[in-house]
C-alpha cells in the first residue's frame, strides 16, 4: 500500500531591515506597506495562526526590530472545479511562486462549456498534485485556445496579488508575433480603438465606441508575398484584442476565419505570445522569458517567398 504523499506548505519569509524599526512599524504595517500583503490574506492567516515572528505565532500589532524574521504559512488550497488530468504541456520556468508555460495551439487555458476537460488548468493541477502541492489555478494572463505561447500562472494568493498589482500598472510586458493578410503599409504603428462584444454573438468582438479602451502597438518584422510578419505589444488585455484590431485595419490574421482571415496557409490564427517580462512577485528582480515560434508558423515563414 502506497503511503499518502505529504503536501508541501508554502512559506513566505521576510527579514526586517533597520529602517522598519526606525519607522516604528509593527507586523501589520510592515507586511501591508512594505510587501503589499492584502488585508484579506492577513485576516485569513491570523485565524489559522499562520503568521510567525522569529519562529513563534505573533500578533499583527507586535512592534518590529531590525533582524526579526517574519514567516507567513500560506494555507493549502484546492482548485475549484478543476479535475487533475495528465495533459502534456511545456514548462518554461517554475519556482515556488510562479509557473511559466509555453502553451501549444489547440489547448484551452481554462475549462469552458465547450471544453470542460483536457485543458492547461487540468494538466497544471495534475502536475502540482504529483509534487504534493495543492494550489488553485491562477493564470495571470490568458490566451485563446488556438493562440500559442507564454502563459504566466501564480502559485499562491500572495503571488497572484503581487502580479495583479503590477499588471494594473502596465508592469507586465507582453510581446506577440503574428502573420497577417496583405502588406501592412507602415513599418510601425499604434491601433487605439475600443473593443466591445458583438451584440448577436457570445464570442465575437468588434471595434465600437461603446467598448473598453484598447491599444495595440505593432512593427513589421518581415514582408512576404502573401502576408506580413508582425511583432505586437499590448497596453491592454481585451478579449481577442490583436485579432480584432488587425481585422479593423484591414489585415486579419492568417487562419482567423472568425475575423476575416483564411485557413489556406495555416489551420489556426497565426498568433504566438513570444516574450513576457515582469518583476518576480517575491524578490522583485526583473524576469524575461521567450518562447520560440511553434512549428506551423516557423514552417510557413521558411517556405514563403520574401519581398
mmCIF file of C-alpha atoms in Angstrom:
data_model
loop_
_atom_site.group_PDB
_atom_site.id
_atom_site.type_symbol
_atom_site.label_atom_id
_atom_site.label_comp_id
_atom_site.label_asym_id
_atom_site.label_seq_id
_atom_site.Cartn_x
_atom_site.Cartn_y
_atom_site.Cartn_z
ATOM 1 C CA UNK A 1 0.000 0.000 0.000
ATOM 2 C CA UNK A 2 1.378 3.373 -1.066
ATOM 3 C CA UNK A 3 1.975 5.977 1.595
ATOM 4 C CA UNK A 4 -0.011 9.174 1.215
ATOM 5 C CA UNK A 5 2.241 11.879 -0.261
ATOM 6 C CA UNK A 6 2.926 14.693 2.174
ATOM 7 C CA UNK A 7 1.671 18.074 0.977
ATOM 8 C CA UNK A 8 4.162 20.905 0.797
ATOM 9 C CA UNK A 9 3.090 24.061 2.579
ATOM 10 C CA UNK A 10 4.319 27.314 1.089
ATOM 11 C CA UNK A 11 6.138 29.731 3.388
ATOM 12 C CA UNK A 12 6.894 33.419 2.762
ATOM 13 C CA UNK A 13 9.876 34.706 4.741
ATOM 14 C CA UNK A 14 10.860 38.361 5.313
ATOM 15 C CA UNK A 15 13.793 39.853 7.231
ATOM 16 C CA UNK A 16 13.125 43.205 8.937
ATOM 17 C CA UNK A 17 15.617 45.951 7.925
ATOM 18 C CA UNK A 18 16.830 48.778 10.177
ATOM 19 C CA UNK A 19 14.585 51.443 8.578
ATOM 20 C CA UNK A 20 11.469 49.470 9.552
ATOM 21 C CA UNK A 21 12.473 49.507 13.238
ATOM 22 C CA UNK A 22 13.342 53.216 12.996
ATOM 23 C CA UNK A 23 9.920 53.932 11.484
ATOM 24 C CA UNK A 24 8.254 52.177 14.453
ATOM 25 C CA UNK A 25 6.357 49.735 12.274
ATOM 26 C CA UNK A 26 4.518 46.664 13.551
ATOM 27 C CA UNK A 27 3.877 43.341 11.810
ATOM 28 C CA UNK A 28 0.717 44.598 10.090
ATOM 29 C CA UNK A 29 2.177 47.815 8.679
ATOM 30 C CA UNK A 30 5.376 46.075 7.543
ATOM 31 C CA UNK A 31 3.505 43.373 5.656
ATOM 32 C CA UNK A 32 0.856 45.702 4.224
ATOM 33 C CA UNK A 33 3.009 48.720 3.316
ATOM 34 C CA UNK A 34 6.385 47.177 2.529
ATOM 35 C CA UNK A 35 5.304 43.918 0.933
ATOM 36 C CA UNK A 36 1.801 44.550 -0.376
ATOM 37 C CA UNK A 37 0.143 41.714 1.551
ATOM 38 C CA UNK A 38 -3.614 42.192 1.247
ATOM 39 C CA UNK A 39 -5.825 42.738 4.272
ATOM 40 C CA UNK A 40 -7.901 39.666 3.367
ATOM 41 C CA UNK A 41 -4.839 37.392 3.325
ATOM 42 C CA UNK A 42 -3.630 38.766 6.687
ATOM 43 C CA UNK A 43 -7.046 38.139 8.238
ATOM 44 C CA UNK A 44 -7.060 34.586 6.866
ATOM 45 C CA UNK A 45 -3.554 33.899 8.184
ATOM 46 C CA UNK A 46 -4.370 35.421 11.573
ATOM 47 C CA UNK A 47 -7.278 32.998 12.052
ATOM 48 C CA UNK A 48 -5.086 29.934 11.386
ATOM 49 C CA UNK A 49 -2.067 31.256 13.360
ATOM 50 C CA UNK A 50 -0.107 31.360 10.122
ATOM 51 C CA UNK A 51 1.962 34.456 10.995
ATOM 52 C CA UNK A 52 5.156 33.796 12.968
ATOM 53 C CA UNK A 53 7.758 36.185 14.336
ATOM 54 C CA UNK A 54 11.163 34.599 14.979
ATOM 55 C CA UNK A 55 9.547 31.157 14.875
ATOM 56 C CA UNK A 56 6.616 31.821 17.223
ATOM 57 C CA UNK A 57 2.989 32.809 16.489
ATOM 58 C CA UNK A 58 2.557 36.573 16.801
ATOM 59 C CA UNK A 59 0.012 39.372 16.678
ATOM 60 C CA UNK A 60 -0.347 41.893 13.867
ATOM 61 C CA UNK A 61 0.287 44.840 16.188
ATOM 62 C CA UNK A 62 3.584 43.435 17.541
ATOM 63 C CA UNK A 63 6.419 46.013 17.120
ATOM 64 C CA UNK A 64 9.393 45.027 14.985
ATOM 65 C CA UNK A 65 13.158 45.204 15.440
ATOM 66 C CA UNK A 66 15.960 45.047 12.897
ATOM 67 C CA UNK A 67 16.820 41.439 12.025
ATOM 68 C CA UNK A 68 13.429 39.986 13.026
ATOM 69 C CA UNK A 69 12.208 37.167 10.781
ATOM 70 C CA UNK A 70 8.533 37.084 9.790
ATOM 71 C CA UNK A 71 7.146 33.901 8.247
ATOM 72 C CA UNK A 72 3.741 33.526 6.607
ATOM 73 C CA UNK A 73 2.495 29.946 6.337
ATOM 74 C CA UNK A 74 0.127 30.055 3.387
ATOM 75 C CA UNK A 75 -2.904 27.788 3.733
ATOM 76 C CA UNK A 76 -3.333 24.796 1.439
ATOM 77 C CA UNK A 77 -5.809 25.354 -1.379
ATOM 78 C CA UNK A 78 -7.842 23.186 -3.695
ATOM 79 C CA UNK A 79 -8.518 24.178 -7.309
ATOM 80 C CA UNK A 80 -12.246 24.647 -7.564
ATOM 81 C CA UNK A 81 -13.998 22.502 -10.199
ATOM 82 C CA UNK A 82 -10.726 21.553 -11.909
ATOM 83 C CA UNK A 83 -10.083 17.816 -12.074
ATOM 84 C CA UNK A 84 -6.398 16.801 -12.213
ATOM 85 C CA UNK A 85 -5.699 15.190 -15.584
ATOM 86 C CA UNK A 86 -2.422 14.184 -17.291
ATOM 87 C CA UNK A 87 -2.293 16.848 -20.021
ATOM 88 C CA UNK A 88 1.040 17.406 -21.771
ATOM 89 C CA UNK A 89 2.428 20.953 -21.642
ATOM 90 C CA UNK A 90 5.843 22.625 -21.861
ATOM 91 C CA UNK A 91 7.265 24.267 -18.715
ATOM 92 C CA UNK A 92 9.472 27.287 -19.454
ATOM 93 C CA UNK A 93 10.148 28.137 -15.794
ATOM 94 C CA UNK A 94 8.885 27.182 -12.340
ATOM 95 C CA UNK A 95 9.725 28.118 -8.763
ATOM 96 C CA UNK A 96 7.759 28.209 -5.502
ATOM 97 C CA UNK A 97 5.820 31.329 -6.576
ATOM 98 C CA UNK A 98 5.205 31.159 -10.328
ATOM 99 C CA UNK A 99 4.885 28.809 -13.283
ATOM 100 C CA UNK A 100 5.531 29.950 -16.872
ATOM 101 C CA UNK A 101 4.179 27.665 -19.588
ATOM 102 C CA UNK A 102 4.710 27.674 -23.356
ATOM 103 C CA UNK A 103 1.172 26.753 -24.391
ATOM 104 C CA UNK A 104 0.679 24.776 -27.577
ATOM 105 C CA UNK A 105 -2.064 25.773 -30.046
ATOM 106 C CA UNK A 106 -5.384 23.922 -29.781
ATOM 107 C CA UNK A 107 -5.259 23.868 -25.971
ATOM 108 C CA UNK A 108 -7.695 25.797 -23.766
ATOM 109 C CA UNK A 109 -6.192 27.547 -20.752
ATOM 110 C CA UNK A 110 -9.235 27.007 -18.529
ATOM 111 C CA UNK A 111 -12.251 24.654 -18.690
ATOM 112 C CA UNK A 112 -15.253 26.035 -20.596
ATOM 113 C CA UNK A 113 -18.688 24.748 -21.538
ATOM 114 C CA UNK A 114 -17.317 23.542 -24.888
ATOM 115 C CA UNK A 115 -14.071 22.201 -23.410
ATOM 116 C CA UNK A 116 -14.799 21.073 -19.829
ATOM 117 C CA UNK A 117 -11.640 18.942 -19.503
ATOM 118 C CA UNK A 118 -8.199 18.255 -21.012
ATOM 119 C CA UNK A 119 -7.232 21.911 -20.581
ATOM 120 C CA UNK A 120 -3.992 23.501 -19.413
ATOM 121 C CA UNK A 121 -5.595 24.038 -15.998
ATOM 122 C CA UNK A 122 -6.308 20.309 -15.642
ATOM 123 C CA UNK A 123 -2.722 19.477 -16.605
ATOM 124 C CA UNK A 124 -1.169 22.037 -14.245
ATOM 125 C CA UNK A 125 -3.216 20.869 -11.248
ATOM 126 C CA UNK A 126 -2.216 17.276 -12.052
ATOM 127 C CA UNK A 127 1.449 18.348 -12.308
ATOM 128 C CA UNK A 128 1.262 20.003 -8.882
ATOM 129 C CA UNK A 129 -0.551 17.078 -7.252
ATOM 130 C CA UNK A 130 2.266 14.755 -8.307
ATOM 131 C CA UNK A 131 4.650 17.024 -6.343
ATOM 132 C CA UNK A 132 2.420 17.038 -3.271
ATOM 133 C CA UNK A 133 1.361 20.652 -3.995
ATOM 134 C CA UNK A 134 -2.233 21.766 -3.507
ATOM 135 C CA UNK A 135 -2.897 25.092 -5.246
ATOM 136 C CA UNK A 136 -5.632 26.981 -7.028
ATOM 137 C CA UNK A 137 -5.077 27.542 -10.734
ATOM 138 C CA UNK A 138 -4.478 31.301 -11.087
ATOM 139 C CA UNK A 139 -3.472 32.375 -14.615
ATOM 140 C CA UNK A 140 -2.217 35.973 -14.712
ATOM 141 C CA UNK A 141 -2.667 36.194 -18.486
ATOM 142 C CA UNK A 142 -4.800 34.050 -20.769
ATOM 143 C CA UNK A 143 -4.516 33.037 -24.400
ATOM 144 C CA UNK A 144 -7.205 31.926 -26.809
ATOM 145 C CA UNK A 145 -7.411 28.190 -27.463
ATOM 146 C CA UNK A 146 -5.640 28.444 -30.832
ATOM 147 C CA UNK A 147 -3.077 31.078 -29.781
ATOM 148 C CA UNK A 148 0.269 29.615 -28.758
ATOM 149 C CA UNK A 149 2.894 30.949 -26.398
ATOM 150 C CA UNK A 150 3.676 32.067 -22.869
ATOM 151 C CA UNK A 151 1.166 31.882 -20.020
ATOM 152 C CA UNK A 152 2.081 33.136 -16.529
ATOM 153 C CA UNK A 153 0.478 31.286 -13.595
ATOM 154 C CA UNK A 154 0.649 32.371 -9.942
ATOM 155 C CA UNK A 155 1.117 29.575 -7.409
ATOM 156 C CA UNK A 156 -0.388 31.343 -4.386
ATOM 157 C CA UNK A 157 -2.818 34.049 -3.369
ATOM 158 C CA UNK A 158 0.189 36.202 -2.461
ATOM 159 C CA UNK A 159 1.987 35.909 -5.802
ATOM 160 C CA UNK A 160 -1.265 36.462 -7.690
ATOM 161 C CA UNK A 161 -1.945 39.657 -5.701
ATOM 162 C CA UNK A 162 1.562 40.949 -6.418
ATOM 163 C CA UNK A 163 1.395 40.200 -10.130
ATOM 164 C CA UNK A 164 -2.135 41.584 -10.480
ATOM 165 C CA UNK A 165 -0.969 44.861 -8.912
ATOM 166 C CA UNK A 166 1.962 45.022 -11.346
ATOM 167 C CA UNK A 167 -0.366 44.243 -14.239
ATOM 168 C CA UNK A 168 -2.694 47.121 -13.306
ATOM 169 C CA UNK A 169 0.304 49.455 -13.600
ATOM 170 C CA UNK A 170 1.304 48.028 -17.013
ATOM 171 C CA UNK A 171 4.333 46.390 -15.398
ATOM 172 C CA UNK A 172 3.888 43.105 -17.283
ATOM 173 C CA UNK A 173 5.076 43.470 -20.883
ATOM 174 C CA UNK A 174 3.649 41.051 -23.454
ATOM 175 C CA UNK A 175 5.004 40.783 -26.976
ATOM 176 C CA UNK A 176 3.395 38.689 -29.690
ATOM 177 C CA UNK A 177 4.246 37.651 -33.229
ATOM 178 C CA UNK A 178 1.567 37.348 -35.892
ATOM 179 C CA UNK A 179 1.219 36.668 -39.607
ATOM 180 C CA UNK A 180 -1.445 38.881 -41.187
ATOM 181 C CA UNK A 181 -3.046 39.082 -44.620
ATOM 182 C CA UNK A 182 -1.751 41.668 -47.055
ATOM 183 C CA UNK A 183 1.009 44.226 -46.812
ATOM 184 C CA UNK A 184 0.813 46.482 -43.756
ATOM 185 C CA UNK A 185 1.590 49.954 -45.102
ATOM 186 C CA UNK A 186 3.576 51.452 -42.208
ATOM 187 C CA UNK A 187 6.685 49.893 -40.684
ATOM 188 C CA UNK A 188 5.257 50.570 -37.225
ATOM 189 C CA UNK A 189 2.082 51.985 -35.735
ATOM 190 C CA UNK A 190 -0.453 52.027 -32.914
ATOM 191 C CA UNK A 191 -4.085 50.949 -33.023
ATOM 192 C CA UNK A 192 -6.108 52.806 -30.407
ATOM 193 C CA UNK A 193 -9.708 51.600 -30.724
ATOM 194 C CA UNK A 194 -12.282 50.477 -28.106
ATOM 195 C CA UNK A 195 -13.458 46.861 -28.178
ATOM 196 C CA UNK A 196 -16.975 45.656 -27.375
ATOM 197 C CA UNK A 197 -18.846 42.359 -27.545
ATOM 198 C CA UNK A 198 -20.785 41.940 -30.787
ATOM 199 C CA UNK A 199 -24.491 42.189 -29.980
ATOM 200 C CA UNK A 200 -25.578 38.909 -31.586
ATOM 201 C CA UNK A 201 -22.572 36.802 -30.562
ATOM 202 C CA UNK A 202 -21.283 35.252 -27.343
ATOM 203 C CA UNK A 203 -17.734 35.060 -28.690
ATOM 204 C CA UNK A 204 -17.083 37.707 -31.338
ATOM 205 C CA UNK A 205 -15.805 41.197 -30.515
ATOM 206 C CA UNK A 206 -15.869 44.383 -32.586
ATOM 207 C CA UNK A 207 -14.397 47.870 -32.534
ATOM 208 C CA UNK A 208 -17.160 50.111 -31.199
ATOM 209 C CA UNK A 209 -17.310 53.414 -29.342
ATOM 210 C CA UNK A 210 -19.258 51.756 -26.502
ATOM 211 C CA UNK A 211 -16.431 49.293 -25.822
ATOM 212 C CA UNK A 212 -13.481 49.238 -23.435
ATOM 213 C CA UNK A 213 -10.354 51.205 -24.271
ATOM 214 C CA UNK A 214 -7.775 49.052 -26.074
ATOM 215 C CA UNK A 215 -4.347 49.856 -27.526
ATOM 216 C CA UNK A 216 -2.030 47.677 -29.626
ATOM 217 C CA UNK A 217 1.430 48.637 -30.934
ATOM 218 C CA UNK A 218 2.963 46.851 -33.942
ATOM 219 C CA UNK A 219 6.071 46.850 -36.068
ATOM 220 C CA UNK A 220 6.954 44.904 -39.207
ATOM 221 C CA UNK A 221 9.461 42.050 -38.833
ATOM 222 C CA UNK A 222 9.249 40.802 -42.419
ATOM 223 C CA UNK A 223 7.292 41.121 -45.642
ATOM 224 C CA UNK A 224 6.264 38.099 -47.691
ATOM 225 C CA UNK A 225 4.384 37.666 -50.946
ATOM 226 C CA UNK A 226 1.171 36.586 -49.239
ATOM 227 C CA UNK A 227 1.402 38.120 -45.760
ATOM 228 C CA UNK A 228 3.220 40.422 -43.322
ATOM 229 C CA UNK A 229 5.101 39.199 -40.248
ATOM 230 C CA UNK A 230 4.448 41.482 -37.255
ATOM 231 C CA UNK A 231 5.647 41.965 -33.692
ATOM 232 C CA UNK A 232 2.946 43.374 -31.405
ATOM 233 C CA UNK A 233 2.826 44.769 -27.881
ATOM 234 C CA UNK A 234 -0.342 45.177 -25.803
ATOM 235 C CA UNK A 235 -1.073 48.084 -23.478
ATOM 236 C CA UNK A 236 -4.403 46.473 -22.544
ATOM 237 C CA UNK A 237 -5.648 42.896 -22.433
ATOM 238 C CA UNK A 238 -9.082 42.802 -24.045
ATOM 239 C CA UNK A 239 -10.558 39.551 -25.323
ATOM 240 C CA UNK A 240 -9.329 38.865 -28.896
ATOM 241 C CA UNK A 241 -7.605 42.279 -28.888
ATOM 242 C CA UNK A 242 -4.923 41.634 -31.521
ATOM 243 C CA UNK A 243 -7.323 39.690 -33.723
ATOM 244 C CA UNK A 244 -9.961 42.433 -33.590
ATOM 245 C CA UNK A 245 -7.524 45.313 -34.070
ATOM 246 C CA UNK A 246 -5.726 43.763 -37.048
ATOM 247 C CA UNK A 247 -9.047 42.935 -38.713
ATOM 248 C CA UNK A 248 -10.193 46.507 -38.014
ATOM 249 C CA UNK A 249 -7.301 47.963 -40.053
ATOM 250 C CA UNK A 250 -7.852 45.514 -42.909
ATOM 251 C CA UNK A 251 -5.172 42.927 -42.079
ATOM 252 C CA UNK A 252 -6.802 39.948 -40.323
ATOM 253 C CA UNK A 253 -4.576 37.176 -39.041
ATOM 254 C CA UNK A 254 -3.895 34.232 -41.300
ATOM 255 C CA UNK A 255 -6.179 31.359 -40.319
ATOM 256 C CA UNK A 256 -8.521 33.559 -38.277
ATOM 257 C CA UNK A 257 -11.821 32.920 -40.057
ATOM 258 C CA UNK A 258 -13.806 34.486 -37.182
ATOM 259 C CA UNK A 259 -12.356 37.890 -38.067
ATOM 260 C CA UNK A 260 -11.967 37.637 -41.834
ATOM 261 C CA UNK A 261 -8.823 35.548 -42.179
ATOM 262 C CA UNK A 262 -8.430 32.455 -44.374
ATOM 263 C CA UNK A 263 -7.122 28.996 -43.472
ATOM 264 C CA UNK A 264 -5.369 28.236 -46.785
ATOM 265 C CA UNK A 265 -1.845 28.716 -45.392
ATOM 266 C CA UNK A 266 -2.312 27.749 -41.732
ATOM 267 C CA UNK A 267 -5.054 25.899 -39.853
ATOM 268 C CA UNK A 268 -5.404 28.310 -36.898
ATOM 269 C CA UNK A 269 -4.921 32.020 -36.211
ATOM 270 C CA UNK A 270 -1.222 32.721 -36.732
ATOM 271 C CA UNK A 271 -0.614 34.328 -33.328
ATOM 272 C CA UNK A 272 2.076 33.484 -30.786
ATOM 273 C CA UNK A 273 2.823 35.038 -27.372
ATOM 274 C CA UNK A 274 6.591 35.270 -27.875
ATOM 275 C CA UNK A 275 8.002 37.322 -24.978
ATOM 276 C CA UNK A 276 6.947 38.011 -21.390
ATOM 277 C CA UNK A 277 8.714 40.336 -18.929
ATOM 278 C CA UNK A 278 7.717 41.179 -15.343
ATOM 279 C CA UNK A 279 9.177 41.614 -11.829
ATOM 280 C CA UNK A 280 9.233 38.476 -9.706
ATOM 281 C CA UNK A 281 6.408 38.638 -7.110
ATOM 282 C CA UNK A 282 8.688 37.856 -4.165
ATOM 283 C CA UNK A 283 12.202 39.234 -4.787
ATOM 284 C CA UNK A 284 11.130 41.834 -7.422
ATOM 285 C CA UNK A 285 14.029 41.148 -9.814
ATOM 286 C CA UNK A 286 13.111 41.531 -13.487
ATOM 287 C CA UNK A 287 12.435 38.307 -15.386
ATOM 288 C CA UNK A 288 12.326 37.793 -19.154
ATOM 289 C CA UNK A 289 11.055 34.684 -20.933
ATOM 290 C CA UNK A 290 10.864 33.868 -24.627
ATOM 291 C CA UNK A 291 9.112 31.056 -26.466
ATOM 292 C CA UNK A 292 10.288 30.179 -29.998
ATOM 293 C CA UNK A 293 7.725 30.228 -32.789
ATOM 294 C CA UNK A 294 5.749 26.970 -32.980
ATOM 295 C CA UNK A 295 6.321 24.607 -35.876
ATOM 296 C CA UNK A 296 3.349 25.684 -38.012
ATOM 297 C CA UNK A 297 4.282 29.398 -38.033
ATOM 298 C CA UNK A 298 8.004 28.702 -38.350
ATOM 299 C CA UNK A 299 7.485 26.320 -41.279
ATOM 300 C CA UNK A 300 5.244 28.834 -43.069
ATOM 301 C CA UNK A 301 7.894 31.564 -42.742
ATOM 302 C CA UNK A 302 10.610 29.223 -44.029
ATOM 303 C CA UNK A 303 8.596 28.096 -47.059
ATOM 304 C CA UNK A 304 7.215 31.508 -48.098
ATOM 305 C CA UNK A 305 8.667 33.967 -50.601
ATOM 306 C CA UNK A 306 10.105 37.117 -49.080
ATOM 307 C CA UNK A 307 9.669 40.530 -50.689
#
